[in-house]
PDB file of C-alpha atoms in Angstrom:
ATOM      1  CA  UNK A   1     -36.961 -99.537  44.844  1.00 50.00           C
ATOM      2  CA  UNK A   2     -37.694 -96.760  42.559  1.00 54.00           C
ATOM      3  CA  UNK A   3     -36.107 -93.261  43.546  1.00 60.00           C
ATOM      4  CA  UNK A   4     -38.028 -90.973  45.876  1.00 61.00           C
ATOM      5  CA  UNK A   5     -38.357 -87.304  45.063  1.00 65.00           C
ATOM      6  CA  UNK A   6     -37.475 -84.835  47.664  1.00 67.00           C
ATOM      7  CA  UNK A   7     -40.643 -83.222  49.532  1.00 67.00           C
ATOM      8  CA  UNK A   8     -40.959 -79.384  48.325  1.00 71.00           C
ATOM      9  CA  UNK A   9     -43.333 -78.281  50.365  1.00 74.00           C
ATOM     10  CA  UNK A  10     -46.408 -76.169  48.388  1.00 78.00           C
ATOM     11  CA  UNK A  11     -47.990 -72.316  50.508  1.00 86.00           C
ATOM     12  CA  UNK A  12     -51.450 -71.859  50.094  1.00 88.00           C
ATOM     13  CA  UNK A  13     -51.291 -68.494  50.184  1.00 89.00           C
ATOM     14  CA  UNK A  14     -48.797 -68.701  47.192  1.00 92.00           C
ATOM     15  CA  UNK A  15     -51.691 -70.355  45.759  1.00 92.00           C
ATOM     16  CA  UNK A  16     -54.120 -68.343  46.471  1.00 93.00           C
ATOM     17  CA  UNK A  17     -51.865 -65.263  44.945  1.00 94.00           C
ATOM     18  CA  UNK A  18     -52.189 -67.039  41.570  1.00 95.00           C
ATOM     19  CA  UNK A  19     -55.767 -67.528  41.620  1.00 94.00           C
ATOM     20  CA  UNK A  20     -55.998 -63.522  42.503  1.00 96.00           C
ATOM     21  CA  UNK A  21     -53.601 -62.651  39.735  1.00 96.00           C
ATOM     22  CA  UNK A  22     -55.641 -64.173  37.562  1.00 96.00           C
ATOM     23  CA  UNK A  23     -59.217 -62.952  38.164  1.00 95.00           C
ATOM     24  CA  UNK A  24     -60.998 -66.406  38.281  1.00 97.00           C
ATOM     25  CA  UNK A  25     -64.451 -66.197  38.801  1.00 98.00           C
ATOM     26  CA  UNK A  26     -65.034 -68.659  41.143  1.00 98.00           C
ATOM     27  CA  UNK A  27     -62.848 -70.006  44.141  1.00 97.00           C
ATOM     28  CA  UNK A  28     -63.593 -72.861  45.627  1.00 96.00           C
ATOM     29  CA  UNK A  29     -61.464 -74.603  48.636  1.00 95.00           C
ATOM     30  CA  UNK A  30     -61.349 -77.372  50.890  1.00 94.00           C
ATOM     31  CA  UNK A  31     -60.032 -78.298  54.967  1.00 93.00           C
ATOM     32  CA  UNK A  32     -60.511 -75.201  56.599  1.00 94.00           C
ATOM     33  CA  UNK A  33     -60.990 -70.977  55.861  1.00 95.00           C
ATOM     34  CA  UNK A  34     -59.084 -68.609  53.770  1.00 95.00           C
ATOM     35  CA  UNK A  35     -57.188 -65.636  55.600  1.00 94.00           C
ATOM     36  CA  UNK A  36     -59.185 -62.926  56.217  1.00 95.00           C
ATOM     37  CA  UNK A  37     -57.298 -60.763  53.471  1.00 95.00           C
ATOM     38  CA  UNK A  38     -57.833 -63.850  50.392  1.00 96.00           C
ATOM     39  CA  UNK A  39     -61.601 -63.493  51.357  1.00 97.00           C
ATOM     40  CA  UNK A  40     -61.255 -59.790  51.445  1.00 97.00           C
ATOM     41  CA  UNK A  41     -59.896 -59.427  47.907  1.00 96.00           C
ATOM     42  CA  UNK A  42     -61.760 -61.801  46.325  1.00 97.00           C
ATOM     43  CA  UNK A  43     -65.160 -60.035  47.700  1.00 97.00           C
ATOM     44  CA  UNK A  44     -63.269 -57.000  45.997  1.00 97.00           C
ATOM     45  CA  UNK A  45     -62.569 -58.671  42.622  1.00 97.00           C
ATOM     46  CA  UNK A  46     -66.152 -60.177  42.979  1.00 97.00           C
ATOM     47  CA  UNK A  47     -64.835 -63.507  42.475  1.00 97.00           C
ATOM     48  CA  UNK A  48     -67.519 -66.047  43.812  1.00 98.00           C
ATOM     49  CA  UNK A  49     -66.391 -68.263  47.092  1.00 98.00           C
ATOM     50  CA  UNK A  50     -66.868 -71.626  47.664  1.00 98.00           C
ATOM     51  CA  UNK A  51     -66.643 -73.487  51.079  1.00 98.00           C
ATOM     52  CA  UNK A  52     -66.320 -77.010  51.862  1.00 98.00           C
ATOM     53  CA  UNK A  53     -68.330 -78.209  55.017  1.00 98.00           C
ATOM     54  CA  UNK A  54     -68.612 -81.421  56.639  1.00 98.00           C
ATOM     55  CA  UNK A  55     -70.467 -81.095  59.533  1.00 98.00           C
ATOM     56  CA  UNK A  56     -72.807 -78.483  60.443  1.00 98.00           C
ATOM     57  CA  UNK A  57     -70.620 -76.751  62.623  1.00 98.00           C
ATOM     58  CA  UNK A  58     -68.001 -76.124  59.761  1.00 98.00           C
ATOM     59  CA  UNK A  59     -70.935 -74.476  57.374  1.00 98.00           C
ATOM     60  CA  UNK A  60     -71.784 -71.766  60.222  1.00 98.00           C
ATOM     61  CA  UNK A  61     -67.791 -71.237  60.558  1.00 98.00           C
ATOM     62  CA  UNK A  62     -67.769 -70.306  56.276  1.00 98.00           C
ATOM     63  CA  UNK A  63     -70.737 -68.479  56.338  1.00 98.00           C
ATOM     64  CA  UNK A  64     -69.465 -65.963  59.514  1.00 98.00           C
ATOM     65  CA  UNK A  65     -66.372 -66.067  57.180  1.00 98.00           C
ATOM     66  CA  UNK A  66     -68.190 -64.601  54.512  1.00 97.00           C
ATOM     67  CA  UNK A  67     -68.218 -67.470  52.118  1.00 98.00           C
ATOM     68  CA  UNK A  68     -70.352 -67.079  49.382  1.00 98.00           C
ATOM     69  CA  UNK A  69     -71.606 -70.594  49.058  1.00 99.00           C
ATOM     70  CA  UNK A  70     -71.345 -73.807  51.227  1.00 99.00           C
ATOM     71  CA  UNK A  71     -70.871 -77.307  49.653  1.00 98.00           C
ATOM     72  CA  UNK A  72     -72.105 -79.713  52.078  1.00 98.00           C
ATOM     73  CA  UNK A  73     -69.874 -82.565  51.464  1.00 98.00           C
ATOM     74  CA  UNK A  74     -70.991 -86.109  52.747  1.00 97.00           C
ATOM     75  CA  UNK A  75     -69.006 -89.307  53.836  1.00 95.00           C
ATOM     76  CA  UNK A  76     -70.075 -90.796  50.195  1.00 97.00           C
ATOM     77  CA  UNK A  77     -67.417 -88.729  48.308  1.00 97.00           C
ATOM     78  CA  UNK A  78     -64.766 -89.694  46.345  1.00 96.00           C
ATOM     79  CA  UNK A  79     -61.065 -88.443  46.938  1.00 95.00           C
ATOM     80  CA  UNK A  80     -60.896 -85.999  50.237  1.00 94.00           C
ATOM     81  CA  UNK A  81     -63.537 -83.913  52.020  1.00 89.00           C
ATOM     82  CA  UNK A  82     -61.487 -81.486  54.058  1.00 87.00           C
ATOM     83  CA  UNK A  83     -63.002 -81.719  57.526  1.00 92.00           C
ATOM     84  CA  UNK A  84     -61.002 -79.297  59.692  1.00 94.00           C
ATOM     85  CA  UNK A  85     -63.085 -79.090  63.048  1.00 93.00           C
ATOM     86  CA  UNK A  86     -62.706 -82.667  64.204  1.00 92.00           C
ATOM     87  CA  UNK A  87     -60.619 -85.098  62.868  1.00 90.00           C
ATOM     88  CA  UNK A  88     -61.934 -86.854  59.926  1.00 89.00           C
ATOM     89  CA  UNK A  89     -63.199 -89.744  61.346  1.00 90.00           C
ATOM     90  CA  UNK A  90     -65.641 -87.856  63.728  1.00 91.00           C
ATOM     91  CA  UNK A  91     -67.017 -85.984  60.407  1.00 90.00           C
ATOM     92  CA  UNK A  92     -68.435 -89.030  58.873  1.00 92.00           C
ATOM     93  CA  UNK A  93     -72.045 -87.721  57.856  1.00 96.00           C
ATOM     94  CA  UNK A  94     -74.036 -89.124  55.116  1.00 97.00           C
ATOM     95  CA  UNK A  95     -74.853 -86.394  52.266  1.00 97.00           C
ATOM     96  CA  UNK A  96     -78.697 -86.945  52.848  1.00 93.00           C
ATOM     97  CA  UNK A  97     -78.500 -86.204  56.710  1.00 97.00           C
ATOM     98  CA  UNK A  98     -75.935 -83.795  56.602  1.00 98.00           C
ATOM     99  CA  UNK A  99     -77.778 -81.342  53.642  1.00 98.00           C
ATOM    100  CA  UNK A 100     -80.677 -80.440  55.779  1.00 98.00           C
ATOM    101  CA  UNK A 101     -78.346 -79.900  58.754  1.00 98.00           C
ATOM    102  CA  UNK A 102     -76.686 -77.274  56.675  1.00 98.00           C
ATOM    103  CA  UNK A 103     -79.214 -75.979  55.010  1.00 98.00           C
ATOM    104  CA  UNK A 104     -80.938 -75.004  58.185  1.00 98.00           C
ATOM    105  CA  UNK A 105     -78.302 -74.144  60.092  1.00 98.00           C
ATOM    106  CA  UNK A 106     -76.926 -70.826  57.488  1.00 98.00           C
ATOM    107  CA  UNK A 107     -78.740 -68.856  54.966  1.00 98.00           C
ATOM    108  CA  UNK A 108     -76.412 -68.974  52.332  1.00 98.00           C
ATOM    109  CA  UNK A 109     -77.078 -71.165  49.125  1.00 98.00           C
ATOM    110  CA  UNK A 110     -76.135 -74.861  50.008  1.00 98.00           C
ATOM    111  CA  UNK A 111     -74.920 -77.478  47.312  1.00 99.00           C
ATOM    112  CA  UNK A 112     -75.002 -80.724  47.490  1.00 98.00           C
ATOM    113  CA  UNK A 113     -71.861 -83.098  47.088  1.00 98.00           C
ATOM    114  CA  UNK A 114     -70.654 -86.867  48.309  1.00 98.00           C
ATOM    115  CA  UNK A 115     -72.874 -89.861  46.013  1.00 97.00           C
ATOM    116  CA  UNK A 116     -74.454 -87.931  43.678  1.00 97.00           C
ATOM    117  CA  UNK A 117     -74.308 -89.620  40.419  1.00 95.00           C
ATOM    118  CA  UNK A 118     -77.672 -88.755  38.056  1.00 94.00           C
ATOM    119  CA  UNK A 119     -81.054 -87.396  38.476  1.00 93.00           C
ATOM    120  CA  UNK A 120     -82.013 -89.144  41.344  1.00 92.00           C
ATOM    121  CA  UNK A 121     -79.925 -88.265  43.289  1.00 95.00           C
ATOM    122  CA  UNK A 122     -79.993 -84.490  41.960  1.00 95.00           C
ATOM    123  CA  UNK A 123     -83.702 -84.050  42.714  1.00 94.00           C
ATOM    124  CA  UNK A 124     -83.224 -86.333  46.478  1.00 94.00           C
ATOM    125  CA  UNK A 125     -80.566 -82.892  47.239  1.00 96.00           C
ATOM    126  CA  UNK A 126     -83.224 -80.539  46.084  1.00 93.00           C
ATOM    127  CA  UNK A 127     -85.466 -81.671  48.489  1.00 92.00           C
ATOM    128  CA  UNK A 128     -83.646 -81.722  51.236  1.00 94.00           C
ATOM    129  CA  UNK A 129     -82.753 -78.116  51.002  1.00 94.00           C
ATOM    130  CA  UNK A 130     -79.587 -77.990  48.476  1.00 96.00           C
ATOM    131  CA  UNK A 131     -79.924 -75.125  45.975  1.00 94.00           C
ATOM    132  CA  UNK A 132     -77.251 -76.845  43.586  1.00 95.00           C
ATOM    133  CA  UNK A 133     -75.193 -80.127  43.659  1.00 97.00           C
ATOM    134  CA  UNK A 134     -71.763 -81.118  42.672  1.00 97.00           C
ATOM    135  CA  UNK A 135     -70.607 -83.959  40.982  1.00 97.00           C
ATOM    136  CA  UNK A 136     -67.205 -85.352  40.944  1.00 96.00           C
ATOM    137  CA  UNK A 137     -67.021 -89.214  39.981  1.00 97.00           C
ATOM    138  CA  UNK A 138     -69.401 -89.400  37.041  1.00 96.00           C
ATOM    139  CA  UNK A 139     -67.423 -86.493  35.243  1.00 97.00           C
ATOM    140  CA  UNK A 140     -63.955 -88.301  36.233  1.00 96.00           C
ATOM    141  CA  UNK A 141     -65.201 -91.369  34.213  1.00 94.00           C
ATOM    142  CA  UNK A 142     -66.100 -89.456  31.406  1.00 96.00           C
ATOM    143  CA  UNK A 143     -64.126 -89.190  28.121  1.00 94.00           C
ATOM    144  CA  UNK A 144     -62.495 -85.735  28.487  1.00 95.00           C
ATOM    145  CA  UNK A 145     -61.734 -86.474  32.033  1.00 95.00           C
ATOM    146  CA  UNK A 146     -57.921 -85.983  33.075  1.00 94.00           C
ATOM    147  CA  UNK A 147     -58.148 -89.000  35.076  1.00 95.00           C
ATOM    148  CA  UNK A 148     -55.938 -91.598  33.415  1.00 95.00           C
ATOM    149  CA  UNK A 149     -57.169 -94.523  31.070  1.00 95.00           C
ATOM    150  CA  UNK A 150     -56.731 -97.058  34.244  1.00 97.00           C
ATOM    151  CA  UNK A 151     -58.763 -94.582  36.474  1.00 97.00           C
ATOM    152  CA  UNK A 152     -61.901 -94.602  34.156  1.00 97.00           C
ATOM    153  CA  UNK A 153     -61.672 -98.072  33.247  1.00 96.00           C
ATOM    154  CA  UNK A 154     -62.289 -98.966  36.848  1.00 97.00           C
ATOM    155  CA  UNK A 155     -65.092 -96.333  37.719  1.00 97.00           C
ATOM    156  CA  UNK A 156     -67.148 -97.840  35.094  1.00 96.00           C
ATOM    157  CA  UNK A 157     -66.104-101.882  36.055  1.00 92.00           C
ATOM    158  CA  UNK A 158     -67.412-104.147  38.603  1.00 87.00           C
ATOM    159  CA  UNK A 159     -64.810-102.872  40.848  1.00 89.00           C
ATOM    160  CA  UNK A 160     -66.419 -99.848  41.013  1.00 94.00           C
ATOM    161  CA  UNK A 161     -69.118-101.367  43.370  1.00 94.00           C
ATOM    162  CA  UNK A 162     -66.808-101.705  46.579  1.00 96.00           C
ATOM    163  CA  UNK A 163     -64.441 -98.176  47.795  1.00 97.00           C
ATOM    164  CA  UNK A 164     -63.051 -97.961  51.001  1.00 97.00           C
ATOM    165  CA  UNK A 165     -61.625 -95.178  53.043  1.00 97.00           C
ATOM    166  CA  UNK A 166     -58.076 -94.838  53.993  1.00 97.00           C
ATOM    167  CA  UNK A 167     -55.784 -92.554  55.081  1.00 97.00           C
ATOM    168  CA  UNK A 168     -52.498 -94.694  53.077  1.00 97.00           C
ATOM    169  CA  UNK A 169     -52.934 -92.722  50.112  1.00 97.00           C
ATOM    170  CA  UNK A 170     -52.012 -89.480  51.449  1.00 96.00           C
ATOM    171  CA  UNK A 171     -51.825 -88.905  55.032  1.00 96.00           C
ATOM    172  CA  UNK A 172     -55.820 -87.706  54.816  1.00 95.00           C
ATOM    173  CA  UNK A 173     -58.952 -89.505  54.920  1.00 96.00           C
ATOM    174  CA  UNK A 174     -60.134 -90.706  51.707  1.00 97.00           C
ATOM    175  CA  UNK A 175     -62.518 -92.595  49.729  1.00 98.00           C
ATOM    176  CA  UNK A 176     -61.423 -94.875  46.486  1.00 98.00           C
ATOM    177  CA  UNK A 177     -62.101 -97.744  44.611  1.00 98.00           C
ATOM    178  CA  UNK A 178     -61.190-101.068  46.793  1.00 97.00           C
ATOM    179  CA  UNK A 179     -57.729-102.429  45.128  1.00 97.00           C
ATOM    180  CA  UNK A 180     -54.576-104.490  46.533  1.00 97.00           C
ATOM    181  CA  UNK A 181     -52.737-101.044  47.052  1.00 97.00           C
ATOM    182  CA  UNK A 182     -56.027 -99.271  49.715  1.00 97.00           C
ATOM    183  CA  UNK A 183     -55.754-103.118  51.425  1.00 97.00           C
ATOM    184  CA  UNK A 184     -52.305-103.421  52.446  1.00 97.00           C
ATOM    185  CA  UNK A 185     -52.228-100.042  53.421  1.00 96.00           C
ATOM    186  CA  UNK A 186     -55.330-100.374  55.599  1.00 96.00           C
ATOM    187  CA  UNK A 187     -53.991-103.255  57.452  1.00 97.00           C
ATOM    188  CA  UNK A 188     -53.522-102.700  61.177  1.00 95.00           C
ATOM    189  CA  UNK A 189     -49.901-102.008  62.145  1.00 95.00           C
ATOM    190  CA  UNK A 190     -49.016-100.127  58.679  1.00 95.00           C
ATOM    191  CA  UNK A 191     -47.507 -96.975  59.912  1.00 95.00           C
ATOM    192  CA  UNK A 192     -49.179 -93.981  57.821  1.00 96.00           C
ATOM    193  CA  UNK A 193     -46.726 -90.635  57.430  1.00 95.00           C
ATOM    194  CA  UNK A 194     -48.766 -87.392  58.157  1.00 94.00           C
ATOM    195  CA  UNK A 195     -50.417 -85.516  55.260  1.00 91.00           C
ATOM    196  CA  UNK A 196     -48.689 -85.009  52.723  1.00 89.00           C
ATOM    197  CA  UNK A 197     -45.511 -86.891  53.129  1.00 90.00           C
ATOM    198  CA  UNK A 198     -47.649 -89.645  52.521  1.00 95.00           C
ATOM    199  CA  UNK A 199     -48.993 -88.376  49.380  1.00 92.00           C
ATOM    200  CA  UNK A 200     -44.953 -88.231  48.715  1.00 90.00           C
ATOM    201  CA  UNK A 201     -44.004 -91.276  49.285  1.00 90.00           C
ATOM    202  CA  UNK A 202     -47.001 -93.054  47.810  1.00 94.00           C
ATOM    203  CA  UNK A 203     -46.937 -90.816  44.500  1.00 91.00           C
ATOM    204  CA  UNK A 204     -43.606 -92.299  43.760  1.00 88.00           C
ATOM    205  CA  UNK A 205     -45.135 -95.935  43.756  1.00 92.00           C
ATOM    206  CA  UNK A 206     -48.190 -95.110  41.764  1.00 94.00           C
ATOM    207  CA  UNK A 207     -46.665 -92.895  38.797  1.00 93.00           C
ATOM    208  CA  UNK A 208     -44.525 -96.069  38.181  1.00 94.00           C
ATOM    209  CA  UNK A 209     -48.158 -98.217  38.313  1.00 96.00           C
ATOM    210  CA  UNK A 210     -49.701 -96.273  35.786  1.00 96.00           C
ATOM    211  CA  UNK A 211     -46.499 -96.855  33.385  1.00 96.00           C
ATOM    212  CA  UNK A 212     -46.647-100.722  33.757  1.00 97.00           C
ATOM    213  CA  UNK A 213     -50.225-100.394  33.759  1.00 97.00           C
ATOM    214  CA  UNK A 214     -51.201-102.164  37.311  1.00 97.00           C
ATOM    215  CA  UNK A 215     -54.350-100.232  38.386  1.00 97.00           C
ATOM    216  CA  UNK A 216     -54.231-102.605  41.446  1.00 97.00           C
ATOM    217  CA  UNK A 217     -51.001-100.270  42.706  1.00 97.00           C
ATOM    218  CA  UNK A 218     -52.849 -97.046  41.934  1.00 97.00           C
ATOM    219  CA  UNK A 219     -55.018 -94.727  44.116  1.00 96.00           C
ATOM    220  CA  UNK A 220     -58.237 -94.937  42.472  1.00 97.00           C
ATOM    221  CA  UNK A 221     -60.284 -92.196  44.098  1.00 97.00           C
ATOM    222  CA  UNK A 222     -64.392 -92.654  43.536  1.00 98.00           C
ATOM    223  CA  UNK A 223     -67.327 -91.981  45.284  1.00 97.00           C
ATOM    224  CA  UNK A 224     -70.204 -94.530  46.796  1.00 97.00           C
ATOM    225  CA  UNK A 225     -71.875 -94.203  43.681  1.00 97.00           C
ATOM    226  CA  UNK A 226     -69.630 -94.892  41.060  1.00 96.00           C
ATOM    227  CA  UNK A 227     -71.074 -97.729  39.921  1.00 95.00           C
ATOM    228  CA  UNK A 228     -73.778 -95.300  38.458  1.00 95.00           C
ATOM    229  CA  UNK A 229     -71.158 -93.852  36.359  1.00 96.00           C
ATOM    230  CA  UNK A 230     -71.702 -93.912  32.799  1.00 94.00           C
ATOM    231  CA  UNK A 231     -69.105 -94.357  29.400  1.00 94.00           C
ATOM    232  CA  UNK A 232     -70.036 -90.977  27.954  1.00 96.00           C
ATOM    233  CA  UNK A 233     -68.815 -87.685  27.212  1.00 97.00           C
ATOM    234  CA  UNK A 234     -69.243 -84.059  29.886  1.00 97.00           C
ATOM    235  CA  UNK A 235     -71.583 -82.768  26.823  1.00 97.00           C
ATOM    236  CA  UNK A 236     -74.014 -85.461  26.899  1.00 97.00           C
ATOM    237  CA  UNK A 237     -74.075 -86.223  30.473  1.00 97.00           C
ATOM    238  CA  UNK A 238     -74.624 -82.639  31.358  1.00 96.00           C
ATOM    239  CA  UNK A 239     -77.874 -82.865  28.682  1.00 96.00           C
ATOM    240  CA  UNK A 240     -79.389 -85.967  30.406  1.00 94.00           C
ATOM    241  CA  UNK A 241     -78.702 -84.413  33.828  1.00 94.00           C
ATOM    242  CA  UNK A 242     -80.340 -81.580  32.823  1.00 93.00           C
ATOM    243  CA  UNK A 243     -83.523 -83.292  30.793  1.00 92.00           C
ATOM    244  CA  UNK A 244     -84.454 -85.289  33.244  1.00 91.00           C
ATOM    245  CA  UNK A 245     -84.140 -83.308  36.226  1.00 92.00           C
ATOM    246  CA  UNK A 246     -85.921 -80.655  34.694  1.00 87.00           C
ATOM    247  CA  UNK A 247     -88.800 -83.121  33.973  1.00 82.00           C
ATOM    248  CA  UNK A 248     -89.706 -83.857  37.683  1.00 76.00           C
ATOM    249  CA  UNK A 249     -87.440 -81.466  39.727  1.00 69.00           C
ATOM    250  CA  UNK A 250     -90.980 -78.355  39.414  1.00 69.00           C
ATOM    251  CA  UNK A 251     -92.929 -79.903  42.040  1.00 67.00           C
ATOM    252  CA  UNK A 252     -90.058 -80.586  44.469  1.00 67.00           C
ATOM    253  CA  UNK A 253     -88.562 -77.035  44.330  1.00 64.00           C
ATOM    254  CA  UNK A 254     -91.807 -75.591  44.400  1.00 63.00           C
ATOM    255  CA  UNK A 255     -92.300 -78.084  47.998  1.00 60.00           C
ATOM    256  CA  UNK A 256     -89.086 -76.707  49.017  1.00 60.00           C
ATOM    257  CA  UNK A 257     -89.379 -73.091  48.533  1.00 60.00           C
ATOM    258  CA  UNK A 258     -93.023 -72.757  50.637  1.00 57.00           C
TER     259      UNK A 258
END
């Protein structure tokens, strides 16, 4: 058995401090609301806020918070979505039904997130009321990614086609690529350790994977679409993103803007 490190537990608002110190010009968080006084000072640093919403109800909760902008994060997603109203499995919303929902229900710019992967998809968010979207999987398989060599390989393989969601990984709800390591710890009767002593205990297991080179032992996160992914760099994906959106995306933002 390979030797466990002790659990040093991580504040957020230390976090937060750093991001502050530094002046970033965007924050952007997950599972829940800033304090009051990290909101505060960023507003007086003018440092852009991002939210994380998975439901409707969680989008009206940033926006009285003063968030700057929502992300509207569906069930598709890769990795973690952060609900923090209802348990995770109660927040299961598609990206497609959940956009609208948000966009109607606050008036603050909306973006798009969970199974995006290319133009399509881009100019499907813009219609259904997202002013941006974000894109997580398609950049992770890309060259400059820090996602290991293992973890890109198998975005852009067969594999790729089949994720799961599990909560074995770290305690949370979370999508990645279907391997040996998501199935035995999905199987009924495995007892999962709250977030994030699982992420812990599995971390120890899957940093000794990667050296041996065994992606079927690592956590592969990836969204529903990652099959769309493509063997490129950030530069050129960005420029086809952005071509071919901008051919067809007019009309529909013009729709969506009467």
């Amino acid at each position: 058995l390979p030797a466990y490190q002790p659990y040093v537990p991580v504040k957020f608002e230390d976090q937060a401090r750093v991001l502050l110190d530094a002046k970033v010009p965007v924050f952007s968080f997950i599972v829940g609301v800033p304090a009051k006084e990290i909101l505060e000072e960023c507003r007086r640093q003018a440092i852009v806020t991002i939210g994380t919403a998975t439901t409707p109800d969680e989008a009206i909760i940033l926006e009285q918070a003063g968030v700057d902008l929502i992300i509207a994060s569906g069930f598709e997603a890769g990795g973690h979505r952060g609900s923090f109203l209802r348990s995770s499995e109660d927040s299961l919303t598609g990206t497609f039904s959940l956009v609208p929902q948000v966009a109607d229900a606050v008036s603050v710019p909306v973006i798009a997130a969970g199974g995006i992967a290319d133009a399509r998809g881009t100019i499907a968010a813009f219609a259904l009321g997202a002013e941006g979207v974000q894109m997580g999987t398609a950049f992770l398989a890309c060259e400059e990614s820090g996602a290991s060599a293992l973890h890109r390989n198998a975005i852009l393989s067969g594999n790729a086609r089949r994720t799961a969601l599990t909560r074995g990984f770290t305690g949370r709800l979370a999508r990645g690529i279907h391997n040996q390591l998501l199935e035995e710890l999905n199987r009924p009767g495995v007892e999962i350790l709250p977030y994030p002593l699982q992420r812990f205990l599995v971390r120890n297991l899957t940093a000794l994977a990667e050296k041996a080179g065994r992606p079927e032992l690592l956590q592969l996160w990836a969204g529903q679409s990652a099959n769309l992914s493509l063997q490129t760099d950030a530069t050129r994906l960005l420029q086809t993103l952005i071509a071919e959106v901008s051919s067809v995306a007019g009309p529909v933002l013009r729709w969506t803007r009467k």
